[in-house]
Amino acid sequence: MEPRKTDFDAIVIGAGFAGLRMLHELRELGLSAHVFEAGSDVGGTWYWNRYPGARTDSESWVYAYSFSKELQDEWNWSERFPSQPEALAYLQHVADRFDMRRDISFNTRVESASWDERANLWTVRDGAGRSYSCRALISAVGVLSKPYVPPFPGIEKFRGEWYVTGRWPKERVDFAGKRVVVIGTGATAIQAIPIIAQTARHLTVLQRTPNYVLPARNGPLTEEERQAIRRDYDAIWQQAREHFFGFAMDPAGRTIADVTPEQHQRILERGWETGGFRFIFESFDDIFIDERSNEVACEFIRNKIRAIVKDPATAELLCPKDYPLTAKRPPLGHYYYETFNRPNVSLCDISSDPITELTERGVRTATREFEADLIVFATGFDAVTGTLMAMDVRGRRGVTIARKWQDGPRTHLGIMVDGFPNFFMVLGPQSPFANIPVVIDGMVDWIGRALRHMREQGLATFEAKPEAVEAWRKHVDQLVNATVLAKGRSWFLGDNIPGKPHVTLFHFGGAGVYRRECLAEAERGFEGFVGSKG
Ligand SMILES: Cc1cc2nc3c(=O)[nH]c(=O)nc-3n(C[C@H](O)[C@H](O)[C@H](O)COP(=O)(O)OP(=O)(O)OC[C@H]3O[C@@H](n4cnc5c(N)ncnc54)[C@H](O)[C@@H]3O)c2cc1C
């Protein structure tokens, strides 16, 4: 029998932050690589999420690539938290600057990928029925890339316009003079609400669970600040790589027990004024792990909400009361709470009066109907596993990834799955929850090491051992149970999707710790993995 033709050494699925970084690494390794992207351009998250107000919650100087000094030196972020157009422009610039587009097929959705046991190749099929073969298949499909809209009955009856934040159209959406209903108060809604409120005739926000919204304190970067960042870039990146959540921040160096109650308030006030996640990470080191410390920060935020929002009933509705700060990812607000002081904005609690259907006129709950000209579904994502499990990915003996993970995802290092040889994931489940560019950089570096190891050892296959996968599951379970997260319900644990297993989707041991765990695994000769020469 003729050996099967190999189209590429490696195929990457997705041309977002991770896919572009992976393509760069593969080229550095001298491998032939191709990227398939469902969208018509690069950008991923920043291509699809064009809703008003979309921007990063990571500070711009660490929401970037670190692999090229020239890129760092020539790119100018205009703000502390870049807007969606700017984040997209950055990724477009990277694609152009490194001449990446010639290796990317756009408007091409990968529908399936199957492992050919005899040829030791992956066969990848796209939506047009074309197929390609490759030795290594790399998923860079994103952690927040499958928007979730609950199956509300009656959507087809609604006579107005409706949009989903995670699939926002490229054309401008006009809210002027319209009655707008926003469903959801997660991170995307929190960014969109203040902007929509500026022009809508009336904005009704339907809230199921309030969030702890931290003020972003966004603003333009001055030329001096940009120069200072450039000067300190290496140190900034070193700091971000070591930081628990991948940010260029130092630990606070104190816990709540170290200072008096008066000092708590002063320290938290300083964090609140500094803005962003610095409120959490530069105030006390035990907010994420100690319930008492956490509650001090929660009550501080509730008091801020009560001070900002003039209507006491609305303020109370906006106060989260039954879960700790960080049990859900805290969003950053850009005058979010202040928006509820506008006369054209109202907040309605639907936690005990849930939506039953959409009607011709709007949204109906058991007791009320909210009339709308335009509805925004800001109802979240089937996070981390949703996009990958929707694809028909088959490993050894035709087992699909969806079946393999029916009781929850299982991986080694969040990168490989037993029974799926030569299949790598950038940001796979059970990899760290942290500032994503930092995590991507470490994971891509590790995949590069593994591919080099395969080449040096003449390996045709490389895959995780089942016992290493089981050990990683126990490890990530232990890590999450040591945090306040275990006390809440969140998309971190799959709780926003009916029927999704309640297990941690992330490694909560810190980005720096994770990076060292990965490096140690490589240095021990990839002992959690098995290879064969074919
Ligand atoms: C609104 C929003 C704000 C965010 N802000 C931050 C932030 O401040 N900091 C942070 O660290 N993270 C943030 N994130 C997380 C964000 O997803 C990551 O920072 C980063 O963009 C992920 O890059 P990625 O390449 O892994 O995935 P994505 O950017 O999601 O890209 C995945 C790509 O894969 C493509 N794809 C998927 N399936 C297929 C298929 N079958 N065939 C072909 N192509 C496919 C998609 O079209 C997409 O382009 C945010 C997410 C959202 C939604």
Coordinates of C-alpha atoms and ligand atoms in Angstrom, one line a residue:
M1 CA 0.0 0.0 0.0
E2 CA 1.2 3.5 -0.9
P3 CA 2.0 5.6 2.3
R4 CA -0.6 8.4 2.7
K5 CA 0.5 11.8 1.6
T6 CA 1.0 14.3 4.4
D7 CA -0.2 17.7 3.4
F8 CA 1.3 19.5 6.4
D9 CA 3.4 18.7 9.4
A10 CA 0.9 20.6 11.5
I11 CA -2.6 22.0 11.2
V12 CA -3.8 24.6 13.6
I13 CA -7.6 25.3 14.1
G14 CA -8.3 28.9 14.8
A15 CA -6.5 32.2 14.0
G16 CA -7.1 34.1 17.3
F17 CA -4.4 35.0 19.7
A18 CA -3.4 31.4 20.3
G19 CA -3.5 30.3 16.6
L20 CA -1.2 33.1 15.4
R21 CA 1.3 32.5 18.2
M22 CA 1.3 28.8 17.4
L23 CA 1.8 29.4 13.7
H24 CA 4.9 31.5 14.6
E25 CA 6.3 28.7 16.7
L26 CA 5.7 26.1 14.0
R27 CA 7.6 28.2 11.5
E28 CA 10.4 28.7 14.0
L29 CA 10.7 24.9 14.2
G30 CA 10.9 24.7 10.4
L31 CA 7.6 22.8 10.1
S32 CA 5.1 23.2 7.3
A33 CA 1.9 24.5 9.0
H34 CA -1.5 25.7 8.0
V35 CA -4.2 27.4 10.0
F36 CA -8.0 27.0 9.3
E37 CA -10.2 29.8 10.5
A38 CA -14.0 30.0 10.5
G39 CA -14.1 33.8 10.4
S40 CA -13.1 36.0 7.5
D41 CA -10.1 37.4 9.3
V42 CA -7.7 36.9 12.2
G43 CA -8.6 38.0 15.7
G44 CA -10.8 35.3 17.2
T45 CA -12.5 36.9 20.3
W46 CA -11.8 40.3 18.9
Y47 CA -13.2 39.4 15.5
W48 CA -16.5 38.1 16.9
N49 CA -17.2 40.3 19.9
R50 CA -17.9 43.7 18.3
Y51 CA -20.6 44.7 20.7
P52 CA -20.5 48.3 22.0
G53 CA -18.1 48.8 24.8
A54 CA -16.1 45.5 24.1
R55 CA -12.6 45.8 25.4
T56 CA -10.0 43.9 27.4
D57 CA -9.9 43.5 31.2
S58 CA -6.2 42.9 31.0
E59 CA -3.9 45.9 30.9
S60 CA -2.7 46.5 27.4
W61 CA 1.0 46.1 28.1
V62 CA 0.4 42.5 29.1
Y63 CA -2.3 41.8 26.6
A64 CA 0.2 41.3 23.8
Y65 CA 2.8 38.9 22.5
S66 CA 6.3 38.8 24.0
F67 CA 8.0 36.8 21.3
S68 CA 9.3 39.8 19.3
K69 CA 11.1 42.7 20.6
E70 CA 10.5 44.6 17.4
L71 CA 6.8 44.1 17.7
Q72 CA 6.8 45.4 21.3
D73 CA 8.8 48.4 20.2
E74 CA 6.7 49.4 17.3
W75 CA 3.1 48.8 18.6
N76 CA 1.5 51.7 20.5
W77 CA -1.5 50.9 22.7
S78 CA -3.6 54.0 23.1
E79 CA -5.3 53.0 26.4
R80 CA -4.8 51.1 29.6
F81 CA -7.6 48.7 28.5
P82 CA -7.7 48.4 24.7
S83 CA -11.0 48.5 22.9
Q84 CA -12.2 45.7 20.6
P85 CA -11.2 47.6 17.4
E86 CA -7.7 48.2 18.8
A87 CA -7.2 44.6 20.0
L88 CA -8.3 43.4 16.6
A89 CA -6.0 45.9 14.8
Y90 CA -3.1 44.5 16.9
L91 CA -3.8 41.0 15.8
Q92 CA -4.2 42.1 12.2
H93 CA -0.9 43.9 12.4
V94 CA 0.8 40.8 13.8
A95 CA -0.6 38.7 11.0
D96 CA 0.6 41.2 8.4
R97 CA 4.0 41.9 10.0
F98 CA 4.9 38.3 10.1
D99 CA 3.3 37.5 6.8
M100 CA 1.0 34.9 8.4
R101 CA -2.0 35.2 6.1
R102 CA -0.4 33.1 3.4
D103 CA -0.6 30.1 5.8
I104 CA -4.2 30.8 6.8
S105 CA -7.4 29.7 5.1
F106 CA -10.3 32.0 6.2
N107 CA -14.0 31.3 6.0
T108 CA -13.1 27.7 6.6
R109 CA -14.6 25.8 9.5
V110 CA -13.1 22.5 10.5
E111 CA -16.0 20.1 10.9
S112 CA -14.1 17.0 11.8
A113 CA -10.7 15.5 12.5
S114 CA -9.9 11.8 12.8
W115 CA -6.8 9.9 13.7
D116 CA -5.7 7.3 11.2
E117 CA -4.1 4.5 13.2
R118 CA -2.3 2.9 10.3
A119 CA -0.8 6.0 8.8
N120 CA -0.3 7.9 12.1
L121 CA -1.8 11.0 10.6
W122 CA -4.8 13.2 11.3
T123 CA -7.4 13.8 8.6
V124 CA -9.0 17.1 8.9
R125 CA -12.2 17.9 7.0
D126 CA -13.7 21.4 6.4
G127 CA -17.3 22.5 5.8
A128 CA -16.9 22.3 2.1
G129 CA -15.9 18.6 2.2
R130 CA -12.2 19.2 1.5
S131 CA -9.8 17.0 3.5
Y132 CA -6.2 17.5 4.6
S133 CA -3.7 15.3 6.4
C134 CA -1.2 16.3 9.0
R135 CA 1.1 14.7 11.6
A136 CA 0.2 17.1 14.5
L137 CA -3.2 18.7 15.0
I138 CA -3.3 21.7 17.2
S139 CA -6.5 23.1 18.6
A140 CA -6.5 26.9 19.2
V141 CA -10.3 27.2 19.1
G142 CA -10.7 29.5 22.1
V143 CA -12.1 29.3 25.6
L144 CA -14.9 31.8 25.1
S145 CA -15.7 31.1 21.4
K146 CA -19.1 29.4 21.6
P147 CA -21.7 31.9 22.7
Y148 CA -24.6 30.3 24.6
V149 CA -28.2 31.6 24.3
P150 CA -30.7 29.7 26.4
P151 CA -33.3 28.0 24.2
F152 CA -36.1 30.6 25.0
P153 CA -39.3 29.5 23.2
G154 CA -40.8 32.1 20.8
I155 CA -37.6 33.7 19.4
E156 CA -39.0 33.4 15.9
K157 CA -42.1 35.4 16.9
F158 CA -40.2 38.5 18.1
R159 CA -40.7 41.3 15.6
G160 CA -37.8 43.5 16.6
E161 CA -34.1 43.2 16.1
W162 CA -32.0 40.9 18.3
Y163 CA -28.2 40.4 18.7
V164 CA -25.9 38.1 20.7
T165 CA -22.9 39.9 22.2
G166 CA -20.5 37.1 21.2
R167 CA -21.6 37.2 17.5
W168 CA -22.1 40.9 17.0
P169 CA -22.5 42.0 13.3
K170 CA -19.8 44.1 11.6
E171 CA -22.4 46.7 10.7
R172 CA -23.2 49.4 13.2
V173 CA -26.2 48.7 15.4
D174 CA -28.3 51.7 16.2
F175 CA -30.0 52.0 19.6
A176 CA -31.2 55.6 19.2
G177 CA -34.8 56.1 20.2
K178 CA -35.3 52.3 20.8
R179 CA -36.6 50.3 23.8
V180 CA -33.7 48.0 24.4
V181 CA -33.7 44.9 26.7
V182 CA -30.4 43.4 27.7
I183 CA -30.6 39.8 29.0
G184 CA -27.7 39.0 31.3
T185 CA -25.3 40.9 33.6
G186 CA -22.0 39.1 32.9
A187 CA -18.8 40.6 31.6
T188 CA -20.1 41.4 28.1
A189 CA -23.4 43.0 29.3
I190 CA -21.4 45.1 31.9
Q191 CA -19.3 46.6 29.1
A192 CA -22.3 47.1 26.7
I193 CA -24.9 48.5 29.2
P194 CA -23.3 52.0 29.8
I195 CA -22.8 52.5 26.0
I196 CA -26.3 51.4 25.0
A197 CA -27.8 53.6 27.7
Q198 CA -26.3 56.7 26.1
T199 CA -28.7 56.5 23.1
A200 CA -31.5 54.1 23.8
R201 CA -34.9 55.5 24.5
H202 CA -35.2 53.1 27.4
L203 CA -32.9 50.3 28.5
T204 CA -34.2 47.5 30.6
V205 CA -31.6 45.2 32.2
L206 CA -32.8 41.7 33.1
Q207 CA -30.6 40.4 35.9
R208 CA -30.4 36.9 37.3
T209 CA -27.2 37.1 39.3
P210 CA -25.4 40.4 40.1
N211 CA -21.7 40.5 39.7
Y212 CA -19.0 42.2 41.8
V213 CA -18.0 44.9 39.2
L214 CA -14.7 46.5 39.7
P215 CA -14.1 50.0 38.3
A216 CA -11.6 49.8 35.4
R217 CA -10.4 53.4 35.6
N218 CA -9.5 53.2 32.0
G219 CA -7.7 56.1 30.3
P220 CA -5.2 57.0 27.6
L221 CA -1.6 56.1 27.9
T222 CA 0.8 59.0 27.6
E223 CA 3.9 58.8 25.5
E224 CA 6.0 58.8 28.7
E225 CA 4.0 55.8 30.1
R226 CA 4.5 54.0 26.8
Q227 CA 8.3 54.7 26.9
A228 CA 8.5 53.5 30.5
I229 CA 6.7 50.3 29.6
R230 CA 9.0 49.7 26.7
R231 CA 12.1 50.3 28.9
D232 CA 10.9 47.8 31.5
Y233 CA 9.3 45.3 29.2
D234 CA 11.5 42.4 30.2
A235 CA 10.8 43.0 33.8
I236 CA 7.1 43.4 33.2
W237 CA 6.9 40.1 31.4
Q238 CA 8.9 38.3 34.0
Q239 CA 6.5 39.7 36.6
A240 CA 3.5 38.6 34.6
R241 CA 4.9 35.1 34.1
E242 CA 5.3 34.7 37.8
H243 CA 2.1 36.3 38.9
F244 CA -0.7 33.9 40.0
F245 CA -3.1 35.4 37.3
G246 CA -0.5 36.4 34.8
F247 CA -0.6 40.1 35.4
A248 CA 2.3 42.5 35.8
M249 CA 1.6 43.0 39.5
D250 CA 3.4 42.3 42.7
P251 CA 1.8 40.3 45.4
A252 CA 0.3 42.6 48.1
G253 CA 2.7 41.0 50.7
R254 CA 0.0 41.0 53.4
T255 CA -3.2 39.2 54.4
I256 CA -6.3 40.7 56.0
A257 CA -5.1 39.4 59.4
D258 CA -1.9 41.5 59.2
V259 CA -3.7 44.8 59.5
T260 CA -6.4 46.6 61.5
P261 CA -10.0 47.0 60.2
E262 CA -9.3 50.7 59.6
Q263 CA -6.4 49.8 57.5
H264 CA -8.5 47.3 55.5
Q265 CA -10.7 50.1 54.4
R266 CA -7.8 52.4 53.5
I267 CA -6.0 49.6 51.5
L268 CA -9.2 48.6 49.7
E269 CA -10.0 52.2 48.9
R270 CA -6.6 52.6 47.3
G271 CA -7.2 49.5 45.2
W272 CA -10.6 50.8 44.2
E273 CA -9.2 54.0 43.0
T274 CA -6.3 52.3 41.2
G275 CA -8.9 50.2 39.4
G276 CA -8.9 47.0 37.5
F277 CA -7.8 43.7 39.1
R278 CA -5.3 45.6 41.1
F279 CA -8.2 46.0 43.6
I280 CA -7.9 42.3 44.4
F281 CA -4.3 41.4 43.8
E282 CA -2.6 44.5 45.3
S283 CA -4.8 44.7 48.4
F284 CA -4.5 41.3 50.1
D285 CA -3.0 38.0 49.1
D286 CA -5.7 35.9 50.7
I287 CA -8.9 37.3 49.0
F288 CA -8.9 34.3 46.7
I289 CA -8.4 31.7 49.3
D290 CA -9.7 33.0 52.7
E291 CA -13.4 33.4 53.2
R292 CA -13.0 36.1 55.9
S293 CA -10.7 38.2 53.8
N294 CA -12.9 37.7 50.9
E295 CA -16.0 38.9 52.8
V296 CA -14.3 42.1 53.9
A297 CA -13.6 42.9 50.2
C298 CA -17.2 41.9 49.2
E299 CA -18.7 44.2 51.8
F300 CA -16.5 47.0 50.7
I301 CA -17.8 46.6 47.2
R302 CA -21.4 46.4 48.4
N303 CA -21.0 49.7 50.2
K304 CA -19.5 51.3 47.1
I305 CA -22.6 50.1 45.1
R306 CA -24.9 51.6 47.8
A307 CA -23.0 54.9 47.7
I308 CA -23.0 55.1 43.9
V309 CA -26.5 54.0 43.0
K310 CA -29.1 56.5 44.2
D311 CA -32.2 54.3 44.3
P312 CA -31.7 52.1 47.4
A313 CA -33.8 49.2 45.9
T314 CA -31.8 49.1 42.7
A315 CA -28.6 49.3 44.7
E316 CA -29.6 46.3 46.8
L317 CA -30.5 44.3 43.7
L318 CA -27.0 45.1 42.3
C319 CA -25.3 43.8 45.4
P320 CA -24.1 40.2 45.2
K321 CA -24.8 38.6 48.5
D322 CA -24.6 34.8 48.2
Y323 CA -21.2 34.0 46.7
P324 CA -17.6 35.2 47.3
L325 CA -15.7 37.7 45.2
T326 CA -13.8 35.8 42.4
A327 CA -16.1 32.7 42.6
K328 CA -17.3 34.2 39.3
R329 CA -14.8 36.1 37.2
P330 CA -15.2 39.8 38.3
P331 CA -15.8 42.0 35.4
L332 CA -14.4 45.5 35.0
G333 CA -16.9 48.3 34.7
H334 CA -16.7 51.5 32.9
Y335 CA -19.3 53.6 34.8
Y336 CA -21.5 50.5 35.2
Y337 CA -23.1 51.3 38.5
E338 CA -23.4 55.0 37.6
T339 CA -25.5 54.0 34.6
F340 CA -28.4 52.9 36.9
N341 CA -28.8 56.5 38.0
R342 CA -30.0 57.4 34.5
P343 CA -33.7 58.0 34.1
N344 CA -33.8 55.9 31.0
V345 CA -32.4 52.7 32.6
S346 CA -34.2 50.2 34.8
L347 CA -33.0 47.0 36.4
C348 CA -35.3 44.0 36.9
D349 CA -34.5 40.9 38.9
I350 CA -35.5 37.8 37.0
S351 CA -33.9 35.4 39.5
S352 CA -37.2 34.4 41.0
D353 CA -39.3 35.3 37.9
P354 CA -37.4 33.8 35.0
I355 CA -38.0 34.4 31.4
T356 CA -40.6 32.0 30.0
E357 CA -40.7 33.0 26.4
L358 CA -40.1 35.7 23.8
T359 CA -43.2 37.2 22.2
E360 CA -43.9 39.4 19.2
R361 CA -43.4 42.4 21.5
G362 CA -40.5 41.4 23.7
V363 CA -39.6 39.2 26.7
R364 CA -42.1 37.6 29.0
T365 CA -41.6 36.2 32.5
A366 CA -44.2 34.4 34.5
T367 CA -45.6 37.7 35.8
R368 CA -44.5 40.5 33.3
E369 CA -43.8 41.4 29.8
F370 CA -41.0 43.7 28.8
E371 CA -41.7 45.4 25.5
A372 CA -38.6 45.8 23.2
D373 CA -37.6 47.1 19.8
L374 CA -34.2 45.5 20.3
I375 CA -33.0 42.6 22.5
V376 CA -29.4 41.9 23.4
F377 CA -28.6 38.4 24.5
A378 CA -25.5 38.7 26.8
T379 CA -26.0 35.2 28.0
G380 CA -22.4 33.9 28.1
F381 CA -20.5 31.1 26.5
D382 CA -20.2 27.4 26.6
A383 CA -16.8 28.0 27.9
V384 CA -13.5 26.1 27.4
T385 CA -14.9 22.8 26.1
G386 CA -17.9 24.0 24.0
T387 CA -16.2 24.7 20.7
L388 CA -14.0 21.6 20.7
M389 CA -16.8 19.2 21.8
A390 CA -19.0 20.5 19.0
M391 CA -16.5 19.4 16.5
D392 CA -16.2 15.7 15.5
V393 CA -12.7 15.0 16.8
R394 CA -12.0 11.3 16.9
G395 CA -8.9 9.7 18.4
R396 CA -7.9 6.0 18.6
R397 CA -10.7 3.5 17.9
G398 CA -12.9 6.3 16.6
V399 CA -13.7 7.6 20.1
T400 CA -14.9 11.2 19.9
I401 CA -13.6 13.9 22.3
A402 CA -17.3 14.6 23.2
R403 CA -17.6 11.0 24.4
K404 CA -14.3 11.0 26.1
W405 CA -15.3 14.1 28.1
Q406 CA -18.9 13.3 28.7
D407 CA -18.3 13.3 32.5
G408 CA -16.0 16.3 32.3
P409 CA -12.8 17.1 30.4
R410 CA -9.7 15.1 31.2
T411 CA -6.2 16.1 30.0
H412 CA -2.6 16.1 30.9
L413 CA -1.4 19.7 31.5
G414 CA -4.4 21.0 29.7
I415 CA -2.5 20.2 26.5
M416 CA -3.0 16.5 25.6
V417 CA -5.6 13.8 25.9
D418 CA -4.9 10.1 26.3
G419 CA -6.1 8.2 23.2
F420 CA -5.6 11.3 21.0
P421 CA -2.1 11.0 19.7
N422 CA -0.3 14.1 18.3
F423 CA -3.3 16.2 19.2
F424 CA -2.3 19.3 21.2
M425 CA -4.5 22.0 22.7
V426 CA -3.5 25.6 23.3
L427 CA -5.7 26.6 26.3
G428 CA -7.3 23.2 26.6
P429 CA -9.4 22.5 29.6
Q430 CA -7.5 22.3 33.0
S431 CA -4.9 24.8 31.9
P432 CA -4.6 28.0 34.0
F433 CA -7.2 30.7 34.4
A434 CA -5.0 33.8 34.0
N435 CA -4.2 36.7 31.7
I436 CA -4.4 34.7 28.5
P437 CA -1.4 35.9 26.4
V438 CA 0.9 34.8 29.3
V439 CA -0.7 31.4 29.4
I440 CA -0.7 31.0 25.6
D441 CA 3.0 31.8 25.4
G442 CA 3.9 29.1 27.9
M443 CA 1.7 26.5 26.4
V444 CA 2.9 27.2 22.8
D445 CA 6.4 27.0 24.0
W446 CA 5.7 23.6 25.6
I447 CA 4.0 22.3 22.5
G448 CA 7.1 23.4 20.5
R449 CA 9.3 21.5 22.9
A450 CA 7.2 18.4 22.5
L451 CA 7.3 18.6 18.7
R452 CA 11.1 19.0 18.9
H453 CA 11.3 16.0 21.2
M454 CA 9.3 14.0 18.7
R455 CA 11.6 15.0 15.9
E456 CA 14.8 14.3 17.9
Q457 CA 13.5 10.9 19.0
G458 CA 12.1 10.0 15.6
L459 CA 8.6 9.5 17.1
A460 CA 5.6 9.0 14.9
T461 CA 3.2 9.3 17.8
F462 CA 3.2 11.1 21.1
E463 CA 0.3 11.0 23.6
A464 CA -0.6 11.4 27.3
K465 CA -0.6 8.4 29.5
P466 CA -3.9 7.7 31.1
E467 CA -2.3 7.6 34.6
A468 CA -0.9 11.1 34.0
V469 CA -4.3 12.3 32.9
E470 CA -5.9 10.9 36.1
A471 CA -3.1 12.5 38.3
W472 CA -3.7 15.9 36.6
R473 CA -7.5 15.6 37.3
K474 CA -6.8 15.0 41.0
H475 CA -4.3 17.9 41.0
V476 CA -6.7 20.5 39.4
D477 CA -9.5 19.3 41.7
Q478 CA -7.3 19.8 44.8
L479 CA -6.3 23.3 43.5
V480 CA -9.8 24.5 43.0
N481 CA -10.9 23.1 46.3
A482 CA -8.3 25.2 48.1
T483 CA -9.9 28.4 46.8
V484 CA -13.2 30.3 47.4
L485 CA -14.4 29.1 44.0
A486 CA -15.7 25.8 45.4
K487 CA -18.2 27.9 47.3
G488 CA -19.9 29.3 44.2
R489 CA -21.6 28.4 41.0
S490 CA -19.9 29.7 37.9
W491 CA -19.0 29.1 34.3
F492 CA -15.5 28.2 35.6
L493 CA -17.2 25.0 36.8
G494 CA -19.6 24.6 33.8
D495 CA -22.6 25.7 35.9
N496 CA -24.0 28.1 33.3
I497 CA -24.9 25.4 30.8
P498 CA -27.7 22.9 31.6
G499 CA -26.4 19.4 31.8
K500 CA -22.7 20.4 31.7
P501 CA -20.7 18.4 34.3
H502 CA -19.9 20.4 37.4
V503 CA -16.1 20.1 37.3
T504 CA -13.3 22.7 37.2
L505 CA -12.5 23.8 33.6
F506 CA -9.3 25.4 34.8
H507 CA -6.1 24.9 36.8
F508 CA -6.2 27.4 39.7
G509 CA -2.7 26.9 40.9
G510 CA -1.2 30.1 39.3
A511 CA 0.3 30.8 35.9
G512 CA 3.9 30.7 37.2
V513 CA 3.4 27.4 39.0
Y514 CA 1.8 25.9 36.0
R515 CA 4.6 27.0 33.7
R516 CA 7.1 25.4 36.0
E517 CA 5.0 22.2 36.2
C518 CA 5.1 22.0 32.4
L519 CA 8.8 22.7 32.1
A520 CA 9.5 20.1 34.8
E521 CA 7.5 17.5 32.8
A522 CA 9.6 18.3 29.7
E523 CA 12.9 18.2 31.7
R524 CA 12.0 14.8 33.1
G525 CA 11.8 13.5 29.6
F526 CA 8.1 13.9 29.1
E527 CA 7.4 11.1 31.6
G528 CA 3.7 11.5 31.6
F529 CA 3.7 10.8 27.8
V530 CA 4.3 7.9 25.7
G531 CA 5.8 7.9 22.1
S532 CA 6.1 5.3 19.4
K533 CA 8.3 5.2 16.3
G534 CA 5.4 3.9 14.2
Ligands
LIG1 C1 -15.4 40.0 25.3 C2 -14.2 39.3 25.8 C3 -13.2 40.0 26.5 C4 -12.0 39.3 26.9 N1 -11.1 40.0 27.5 C5 -10.0 39.3 28.0 C6 -8.9 39.9 28.7 O1 -9.0 41.1 29.0 N2 -7.9 39.2 29.1 C7 -7.7 37.9 28.8 O2 -6.7 37.3 29.2 N3 -8.7 37.3 28.1 C8 -9.8 37.9 27.7 N4 -10.8 37.3 27.0 C9 -10.6 35.9 26.6 C10 -10.1 35.8 25.2 O3 -10.9 34.8 24.6 C11 -8.6 35.5 25.1 O4 -7.9 36.6 25.6 C12 -8.1 35.3 23.7 O5 -8.6 36.2 22.7 C13 -8.2 33.8 23.3 O6 -7.6 33.6 22.1 P1 -7.7 32.2 21.4 O7 -6.9 32.3 20.1 O8 -7.4 31.1 22.3 O9 -9.2 32.0 21.1 P2 -10.2 32.9 20.2 O10 -9.8 34.3 20.2 O11 -11.6 32.6 20.7 O12 -10.0 32.4 18.7 C14 -10.4 31.1 18.4 C15 -10.7 31.1 16.9 O13 -10.9 29.7 16.5 C16 -11.9 29.8 15.5 N5 -12.5 28.5 15.4 C17 -13.2 27.8 16.4 N6 -13.7 26.6 15.9 C18 -13.2 26.5 14.7 C19 -13.4 25.5 13.7 N7 -14.1 24.4 13.9 N8 -12.9 25.7 12.4 C20 -12.2 26.9 12.2 N9 -12.0 27.9 13.1 C21 -12.5 27.7 14.3 C22 -12.8 30.9 15.9 O14 -13.5 31.4 14.7 C23 -11.9 31.9 16.5 O15 -11.5 32.8 15.5 C24 -11.9 37.9 26.6 C25 -12.9 37.2 26.0 C26 -14.1 37.9 25.6 C27 -15.2 37.1 24.9

